[in-house]
Coordinates of C-alpha atoms and ligand atoms in Angstrom, one line a residue:
M193 CA 79.8 136.5 113.8
N194 CA 82.2 134.4 116.9
I195 CA 82.4 130.7 114.8
T196 CA 84.8 127.9 116.0
V197 CA 85.1 125.3 113.5
I198 CA 86.2 121.5 114.9
G199 CA 87.5 119.1 112.9
T200 CA 90.5 120.9 110.4
G201 CA 90.9 118.3 107.1
Y202 CA 89.1 118.7 103.5
V203 CA 85.3 120.1 104.6
G204 CA 86.2 121.8 107.9
L205 CA 89.1 124.0 106.8
V206 CA 87.6 125.6 103.5
A207 CA 84.9 125.9 105.6
G208 CA 86.2 127.9 108.8
A209 CA 88.4 130.7 105.3
C210 CA 85.3 130.4 103.4
L211 CA 83.7 132.1 106.6
A212 CA 86.5 134.3 107.5
E213 CA 86.6 135.3 104.0
T214 CA 83.3 136.7 104.4
G215 CA 84.2 139.1 107.6
G216 CA 84.0 135.7 110.5
Q217 CA 86.2 135.4 113.3
V218 CA 87.3 132.2 112.7
V219 CA 88.9 129.6 115.1
C220 CA 89.7 126.3 113.5
A221 CA 89.9 123.4 116.2
D222 CA 92.2 120.2 115.7
V223 CA 93.4 117.5 117.9
D224 CA 96.3 117.4 115.0
R225 CA 99.8 118.9 116.8
R226 CA 101.2 118.5 112.6
K227 CA 98.4 119.7 111.3
I228 CA 97.6 122.8 113.6
D229 CA 101.5 123.8 113.4
G230 CA 101.3 124.2 109.7
L231 CA 98.8 126.2 108.9
K232 CA 99.3 128.5 110.9
R233 CA 102.9 129.0 109.5
N234 CA 100.1 129.1 106.0
E235 CA 101.9 125.1 105.0
L236 CA 98.5 123.4 104.1
P237 CA 98.1 119.6 104.9
I238 CA 95.8 119.8 101.2
F239 CA 96.3 120.9 97.6
E240 CA 92.8 123.2 97.1
P241 CA 92.9 125.1 94.0
G242 CA 92.4 129.2 95.9
L243 CA 92.8 128.2 99.6
E244 CA 95.8 127.9 100.3
A245 CA 95.7 132.4 99.8
L246 CA 92.4 132.2 100.9
V247 CA 94.2 131.1 103.9
A248 CA 96.8 133.4 103.8
R249 CA 95.5 136.1 103.8
N250 CA 92.9 135.5 106.0
Q251 CA 94.9 134.3 109.4
A252 CA 97.1 137.7 108.2
Q253 CA 94.4 139.9 108.5
G254 CA 93.6 137.9 112.1
R255 CA 90.2 136.4 110.8
L256 CA 91.1 133.1 110.6
T257 CA 93.0 131.4 114.6
F258 CA 94.2 127.7 114.1
T259 CA 94.4 126.3 117.5
T260 CA 94.5 122.3 119.2
D261 CA 92.3 123.7 122.6
V262 CA 89.6 122.4 120.6
G263 CA 87.6 122.9 125.1
A264 CA 89.3 127.1 124.5
A265 CA 87.6 127.1 120.8
V266 CA 84.4 125.6 122.2
A267 CA 84.2 128.6 124.5
S268 CA 85.2 131.7 123.3
A269 CA 82.1 130.8 120.2
E270 CA 78.4 131.0 119.4
V271 CA 78.2 128.7 116.7
V272 CA 80.4 125.4 116.7
F273 CA 80.3 123.8 113.4
I274 CA 81.6 119.6 113.4
A275 CA 83.2 118.7 110.6
V276 CA 85.9 115.8 111.9
G277 CA 86.1 112.5 109.7
T278 CA 83.1 110.2 110.2
P279 CA 85.3 106.8 108.5
P280 CA 82.8 103.5 107.2
D281 CA 82.2 101.3 110.2
E282 CA 83.5 97.3 109.3
D283 CA 80.0 97.3 108.6
G284 CA 80.5 99.9 106.2
S285 CA 78.2 101.8 108.7
A286 CA 78.9 105.6 109.9
D287 CA 81.3 106.3 112.0
L288 CA 80.2 108.3 114.7
T289 CA 82.9 108.8 117.5
H290 CA 84.2 111.4 116.6
V291 CA 81.7 113.4 116.6
L292 CA 79.9 112.3 119.7
E293 CA 83.5 113.2 121.5
V294 CA 83.5 116.7 120.6
A295 CA 79.4 116.6 120.8
A296 CA 80.9 115.8 124.5
V297 CA 83.5 118.6 124.1
I298 CA 81.2 121.6 123.2
G299 CA 78.3 120.9 126.4
R300 CA 81.6 120.9 127.8
H301 CA 82.5 124.3 127.7
Q302 CA 80.3 126.3 126.1
S303 CA 80.2 129.3 127.4
R304 CA 76.6 131.0 126.0
E305 CA 73.8 130.1 123.9
L306 CA 75.9 127.4 121.3
V307 CA 74.3 126.9 117.9
V308 CA 76.5 123.6 117.2
V309 CA 75.8 122.0 113.1
T310 CA 77.0 118.8 112.2
K311 CA 79.0 119.6 109.0
S312 CA 80.3 116.2 108.8
T313 CA 77.4 113.2 106.2
V314 CA 75.9 111.5 109.5
P315 CA 73.0 108.8 109.5
V316 CA 69.6 110.2 109.6
G317 CA 69.0 110.9 113.4
T318 CA 72.6 111.5 114.4
A319 CA 71.2 114.5 115.4
A320 CA 69.3 113.6 118.3
R321 CA 72.3 112.0 119.5
V322 CA 74.4 115.2 119.1
H323 CA 72.1 117.0 121.2
A324 CA 72.0 114.0 123.6
A325 CA 75.9 114.1 124.0
I326 CA 76.5 117.7 124.7
A327 CA 73.2 117.6 127.6
T328 CA 74.7 114.9 129.2
H329 CA 77.0 118.0 130.1
A330 CA 75.4 121.5 129.1
K331 CA 73.8 123.9 131.6
L332 CA 73.4 126.9 129.3
P333 CA 71.5 126.9 126.2
F334 CA 72.2 124.5 123.0
H335 CA 71.0 124.2 119.3
V336 CA 71.6 121.1 116.9
V337 CA 71.2 122.7 113.6
S338 CA 71.9 119.8 110.4
N339 CA 74.0 121.7 107.7
P340 CA 75.4 118.6 105.0
E341 CA 78.0 119.8 103.3
F342 CA 78.6 119.1 99.3
L343 CA 81.3 121.3 97.9
K344 CA 82.8 118.8 95.3
E345 CA 86.8 118.3 96.8
G346 CA 88.9 119.7 93.6
A347 CA 87.0 122.2 93.5
A348 CA 85.9 123.4 97.0
V349 CA 86.5 126.7 97.5
D350 CA 84.0 127.8 95.1
D351 CA 81.5 125.5 96.0
F352 CA 81.7 126.5 99.8
L353 CA 81.7 130.8 98.3
K354 CA 79.1 130.2 95.5
P355 CA 76.9 127.2 96.5
D356 CA 73.8 126.4 94.3
R357 CA 72.1 125.9 97.1
V358 CA 72.5 125.4 101.3
V359 CA 70.3 123.2 102.6
L360 CA 70.1 123.8 107.1
G361 CA 68.2 121.0 109.1
V362 CA 66.4 123.3 111.4
E363 CA 64.3 123.8 115.0
T364 CA 64.3 126.6 116.6
D365 CA 63.9 130.2 115.3
Y366 CA 66.1 131.0 116.9
A367 CA 69.3 128.7 114.8
R368 CA 66.8 129.0 111.6
S369 CA 67.9 133.5 112.1
V370 CA 71.4 133.1 112.9
M371 CA 71.9 130.5 110.3
A372 CA 70.3 132.7 108.0
E373 CA 72.5 135.9 108.8
L374 CA 75.5 133.2 108.4
Y375 CA 75.7 131.8 105.1
A376 CA 73.6 135.5 103.5
P377 CA 77.1 136.7 101.7
F378 CA 77.1 133.0 100.2
V379 CA 73.5 133.5 98.6
R380 CA 73.5 137.2 97.3
T381 CA 73.3 135.8 94.0
G382 CA 70.5 134.2 94.8
K383 CA 71.0 130.5 95.0
P384 CA 69.1 129.2 98.1
I385 CA 68.5 128.2 101.8
I386 CA 66.2 125.3 101.9
F387 CA 65.3 124.9 105.7
M388 CA 63.9 121.3 106.8
D389 CA 63.8 118.8 110.3
L390 CA 67.0 117.8 111.0
P391 CA 65.7 113.7 109.3
S392 CA 64.9 115.0 106.1
A393 CA 68.7 117.4 105.7
E394 CA 70.3 114.0 107.0
M395 CA 68.9 112.0 104.2
T396 CA 69.1 114.8 102.1
K397 CA 73.0 114.5 101.9
Y398 CA 72.8 111.1 101.6
A399 CA 70.3 110.8 98.6
A400 CA 72.9 113.3 96.6
N401 CA 75.4 111.1 97.1
A402 CA 74.3 108.2 96.0
M403 CA 72.2 109.1 92.6
L404 CA 76.2 110.7 92.3
A405 CA 77.8 107.4 92.2
T406 CA 74.6 105.6 90.7
R407 CA 74.0 108.1 87.0
I408 CA 78.5 106.8 87.2
S409 CA 77.9 103.4 87.7
F410 CA 75.2 103.4 85.3
M411 CA 77.0 104.6 82.7
N412 CA 79.6 103.3 83.2
E413 CA 77.7 99.2 83.1
I414 CA 76.0 101.2 79.1
A415 CA 79.8 101.9 79.1
N416 CA 81.1 98.1 79.1
L417 CA 77.2 97.1 77.2
C418 CA 78.7 100.0 74.7
E419 CA 82.2 97.9 74.1
Q420 CA 80.3 94.8 73.5
L421 CA 77.7 96.2 71.0
G422 CA 79.8 98.6 69.2
A423 CA 78.7 101.4 70.0
N424 CA 80.5 104.6 70.8
V425 CA 79.7 105.4 75.0
D426 CA 80.6 109.2 73.8
L427 CA 78.2 109.8 71.7
V428 CA 75.2 107.9 73.3
R429 CA 76.5 110.7 76.4
K430 CA 76.1 113.3 74.4
G431 CA 72.2 111.9 73.2
I432 CA 71.3 111.2 76.6
G433 CA 72.8 114.3 77.5
S434 CA 71.3 116.7 75.8
D435 CA 67.5 115.7 77.3
S436 CA 67.2 118.7 79.9
R437 CA 64.8 115.4 82.5
I438 CA 68.8 114.0 82.3
G439 CA 70.5 116.8 82.1
P440 CA 75.0 116.4 81.1
S441 CA 76.9 116.5 84.4
F442 CA 77.8 112.9 85.5
L443 CA 77.7 111.2 82.5
F444 CA 81.9 110.4 81.9
P445 CA 82.3 106.7 82.3
G446 CA 85.6 106.1 84.3
P447 CA 87.4 103.2 85.8
G448 CA 84.5 103.7 88.6
Y449 CA 84.4 106.1 91.4
G450 CA 86.7 106.6 94.2
G451 CA 87.5 109.4 97.1
S452 CA 86.2 110.3 100.2
C453 CA 82.2 110.7 100.3
F454 CA 81.2 107.8 97.0
P455 CA 81.9 104.8 98.7
K456 CA 82.0 105.4 101.8
D457 CA 78.8 107.2 102.1
V458 CA 77.0 104.7 99.8
K459 CA 78.0 101.8 102.2
A460 CA 76.2 104.0 105.2
L461 CA 73.0 104.7 103.3
L462 CA 72.7 100.8 102.6
R463 CA 73.7 100.1 106.3
T464 CA 71.0 102.0 107.2
S465 CA 68.4 100.8 104.7
E466 CA 69.0 97.7 106.2
E467 CA 68.7 98.7 109.4
V468 CA 65.8 99.9 109.4
G469 CA 64.3 96.8 106.9
S470 CA 63.7 99.3 103.2
P471 CA 66.7 97.6 101.3
L472 CA 68.0 100.1 98.3
R473 CA 69.1 96.7 95.8
V474 CA 69.1 99.9 93.1
L475 CA 72.4 100.7 95.4
D476 CA 73.8 97.9 96.0
A477 CA 74.5 97.1 92.1
V478 CA 75.6 100.3 92.5
E479 CA 78.2 99.5 94.0
E480 CA 78.9 95.9 93.1
A481 CA 79.2 97.9 89.1
N482 CA 82.2 100.5 90.6
E483 CA 83.9 97.3 92.6
R484 CA 83.7 96.2 89.1
Q485 CA 84.7 98.9 87.2
K486 CA 87.9 99.4 88.6
R487 CA 89.5 96.9 87.9
R488 CA 88.3 97.0 84.4
L489 CA 91.8 99.2 83.4
F490 CA 93.2 96.5 84.4
A491 CA 91.2 94.0 82.1
L492 CA 91.3 96.2 79.3
L493 CA 95.9 95.9 79.4
R494 CA 95.5 92.0 80.1
D495 CA 94.0 91.5 76.8
V496 CA 96.3 93.7 75.7
L497 CA 99.6 92.2 76.4
G498 CA 98.8 88.8 78.3
E499 CA 101.3 86.7 79.9
G500 CA 103.7 90.0 78.6
L501 CA 102.3 91.5 81.9
R502 CA 104.4 89.8 84.2
G503 CA 107.5 92.1 84.0
A504 CA 106.6 94.4 82.0
T505 CA 106.3 98.1 83.2
V506 CA 103.4 100.2 82.5
A507 CA 103.7 103.9 82.8
L508 CA 100.7 105.6 85.1
W509 CA 99.3 108.3 84.9
G510 CA 97.4 109.6 87.7
L511 CA 96.5 109.0 91.1
A512 CA 94.8 111.4 92.4
F513 CA 90.3 109.9 92.0
K514 CA 90.1 112.8 89.9
A515 CA 91.3 116.1 88.9
Q516 CA 92.8 118.9 90.8
T517 CA 92.8 117.1 94.1
D518 CA 95.5 115.7 96.1
D519 CA 93.6 112.8 97.4
M520 CA 93.4 108.5 97.6
R521 CA 91.0 108.0 99.5
E522 CA 89.4 104.4 97.6
S523 CA 91.7 105.7 94.0
P524 CA 90.6 103.2 91.0
A525 CA 95.1 103.9 90.6
L526 CA 94.8 102.3 94.2
T527 CA 93.1 99.4 93.0
L528 CA 95.3 98.6 89.7
I529 CA 98.9 98.8 91.1
E530 CA 97.2 96.7 93.1
E531 CA 96.7 94.2 90.6
L532 CA 99.5 95.2 87.9
L533 CA 102.1 94.1 90.5
A534 CA 100.5 91.1 91.8
A535 CA 100.3 90.0 89.0
G536 CA 103.9 91.0 88.1
A537 CA 104.5 94.2 87.1
K538 CA 106.5 97.6 87.9
V539 CA 104.5 100.9 88.4
I540 CA 106.0 104.1 87.0
A541 CA 103.6 106.7 88.0
H542 CA 103.2 110.5 88.1
D543 CA 100.4 113.2 89.6
P544 CA 100.5 116.8 89.6
A545 CA 98.8 116.8 93.0
A546 CA 98.9 113.5 94.6
M547 CA 102.6 112.1 95.2
R548 CA 103.3 112.7 98.1
E549 CA 100.5 110.5 99.3
A550 CA 101.5 107.8 97.4
G551 CA 104.5 107.9 98.8
R552 CA 102.6 107.8 102.4
R553 CA 100.7 104.6 100.8
L554 CA 102.9 102.8 98.3
G555 CA 106.4 103.3 99.4
P556 CA 109.0 102.4 97.1
R557 CA 106.6 99.4 95.8
I558 CA 105.9 101.9 93.0
A559 CA 108.3 104.9 91.3
C560 CA 107.2 107.9 90.9
A561 CA 108.8 110.5 88.2
P562 CA 109.3 113.5 88.9
S563 CA 107.0 114.5 84.8
N564 CA 103.7 112.7 82.3
Y565 CA 106.9 112.2 79.6
D566 CA 109.5 110.4 82.7
A567 CA 107.4 107.6 84.0
L568 CA 107.9 106.7 80.2
P569 CA 110.7 105.8 78.3
G570 CA 111.0 101.9 78.7
A571 CA 107.5 101.4 79.6
D572 CA 106.1 98.9 77.4
A573 CA 102.1 100.9 78.5
L574 CA 100.9 103.8 78.9
V575 CA 97.3 103.6 81.0
V576 CA 95.4 106.9 82.1
V577 CA 93.8 106.7 85.0
T578 CA 92.8 110.3 86.2
D579 CA 91.9 113.2 83.9
W580 CA 94.2 116.1 84.9
N581 CA 94.0 118.8 82.2
E582 CA 97.8 118.1 81.9
Y583 CA 97.0 115.1 80.1
R584 CA 94.7 115.6 77.8
F585 CA 96.5 117.1 74.7
P586 CA 99.5 115.4 75.1
D587 CA 102.2 114.7 72.4
F588 CA 101.2 111.3 71.3
A589 CA 105.2 111.5 69.2
R590 CA 106.8 111.7 72.4
I591 CA 104.2 108.6 74.0
K592 CA 104.9 106.8 71.0
R593 CA 108.9 107.3 70.9
A594 CA 109.4 106.9 74.7
L595 CA 107.2 104.1 75.5
A596 CA 108.7 100.2 74.1
R597 CA 105.2 99.3 72.6
P598 CA 102.8 101.9 71.4
I599 CA 100.5 101.0 74.1
V600 CA 97.9 103.2 76.0
I601 CA 95.0 102.7 77.8
D602 CA 93.0 105.1 79.0
G603 CA 91.0 105.3 81.8
R604 CA 89.4 108.8 80.5
N605 CA 88.6 108.5 76.5
L606 CA 90.5 111.8 76.2
Y607 CA 91.9 111.0 73.3
D608 CA 90.4 110.3 69.7
P609 CA 90.0 106.9 68.6
A610 CA 91.2 107.2 64.7
K611 CA 93.5 109.6 65.9
M612 CA 95.0 107.8 67.8
R613 CA 94.7 104.2 64.9
L614 CA 96.6 106.2 62.6
L615 CA 99.6 107.6 65.1
G616 CA 99.6 104.2 65.3
F617 CA 99.2 102.8 69.1
T618 CA 97.0 99.6 70.2
Y619 CA 94.4 101.4 71.8
R620 CA 91.4 101.1 73.8
S621 CA 89.4 103.0 76.2
I622 CA 86.0 103.3 78.3
G623 CA 83.1 102.1 75.9
R624 CA 84.3 103.6 72.7
G625 CA 85.1 100.0 70.6
R626 CA 89.3 98.7 69.7
E627 CA 90.5 100.5 66.8
Ligands
NAD849 P1 89.7 115.0 107.0 O1 89.3 113.2 107.4 O2 89.9 115.3 105.6 O3 90.0 115.3 108.5 C1 88.8 115.0 109.3 C2 89.5 116.3 110.1 O4 89.3 116.0 111.3 C3 90.9 115.4 110.3 O5 91.9 116.5 110.4 C4 90.8 115.1 112.0 O6 92.2 115.1 112.5 C5 90.3 115.9 112.9 N1 89.6 115.0 113.3 C6 88.6 114.0 114.4 N2 88.6 113.6 115.1 C7 88.9 115.4 116.2 C8 88.4 115.1 117.4 N3 87.7 114.6 118.0 N4 88.4 116.6 118.0 C9 89.0 117.6 116.7 N5 89.5 117.4 115.1 C10 88.9 116.1 115.6 O7 87.4 114.2 106.7 P2 86.8 115.1 105.5 O8 87.3 114.9 103.9 O9 87.6 117.0 105.3 O10 85.4 114.9 106.0 C11 84.9 115.4 107.5 C12 83.4 115.2 106.8 O11 82.6 115.9 106.1 C13 83.1 113.6 106.6 O12 82.2 113.0 107.6 C14 82.5 113.7 105.3 O13 82.2 112.1 104.8 C15 82.6 114.6 104.8 N6 81.5 115.9 103.9 C16 83.5 115.1 102.7 C17 83.8 116.0 101.5 C18 85.1 115.6 101.0 O14 85.0 116.5 100.3 N7 86.3 115.7 101.4 C19 82.3 116.6 100.9 C20 81.3 116.7 101.8 C21 81.3 116.6 103.1

């Protein structure tokens, strides 16, 4: 099957590589020439486990090609995926400029009956707008499909190759059969393809992300309450997570959710709900709680250092919004860094994948260390922001020797409070009491 994926970011590149891996003939198109030139040399613009090998293999075997000529890529396709960004507009709604631009290009360049699949996260009603934008130019039949993507950055390849489910909003039998054929290799283990109407598919993506964000904010607020009441949120988490109605995932408290999806999708869904006069009060609170939580690590550090924060050096472990990615969009680390710099502290940070991105965003405002231990010498405190595996079992004696003061603020509850106390650290974490 000839497949074109327009937009070669996290979603488009992963989708393109995985569709090629299962035998599709895939063209990935993007307007970003530097990105495409790099990809032709197997240089990936993002860090995503397993992706580099997948791109290199499929490119070498001729099933995956890259181009900046979006029109030509459309002309050769039987199925076109739209995977461009939908960033938040000033009012929080999803900006559809790129999606609708691409739809017009598709209408102008299609050369046969075409299935057009929206993979970008777009508000309910967008399929109809995509349809209209294509129809303005189209001379041949086409079918619009909504196929929201549920991959997680850091596990994107695995999630795409082995999805929990595939959601497909379709309105014609032709689109249904083409999409069933295309996704068949990914659901061989019996995971469902769930067909539905277009608005329901579009809504499913927002409802899923809003639900996950709600769990995070809920647990963060429960953790903060545990702190006040002398309860331990780790035990509470296990206690509730073993209830089959609740389940154990997404119950870990931390420094607040970030990334390119939850913050923007929560905002966009809130905006949609306001527009149609059906307010989502729960989500208002979710967002507010998250904004508060992103300032939690700074508050814990200020409690310990007090006036000493001005002029202090703070070591940060973790810059990405979560482990296994270099993505710093809306990362809690950025909020913390801004607060620390405003308070007159210096920051020296380490991240296994996101330091190039940090350099691009922050330049010389912070220092970066080549290893996590190199961030420590002479620092007045260590703050753990991201739950990278390599931060889980560090050499505590080495940390203590290197720090000017034995202060550890653990934003991910990676360490055992009793052990940290025994080792002589002043230790704070999220919702597990004070040492
Ligand atoms: P991204 O910013 O990483 O990539 C978007 C790409 O689209 C960029 O390379 C950009 O150059 C390209 N582009 C923009 N306009 C274009 C045009 N007119 N023609 C061709 N290319 C164009 O974005 P992303 O993280 O891959 O997200 C894409 C969409 O998928 C968003 O709607 C997002 O909400 C959704 N999504 C993202 C994730 C995730 O984890 N990142 C997961 C699920 C869904």
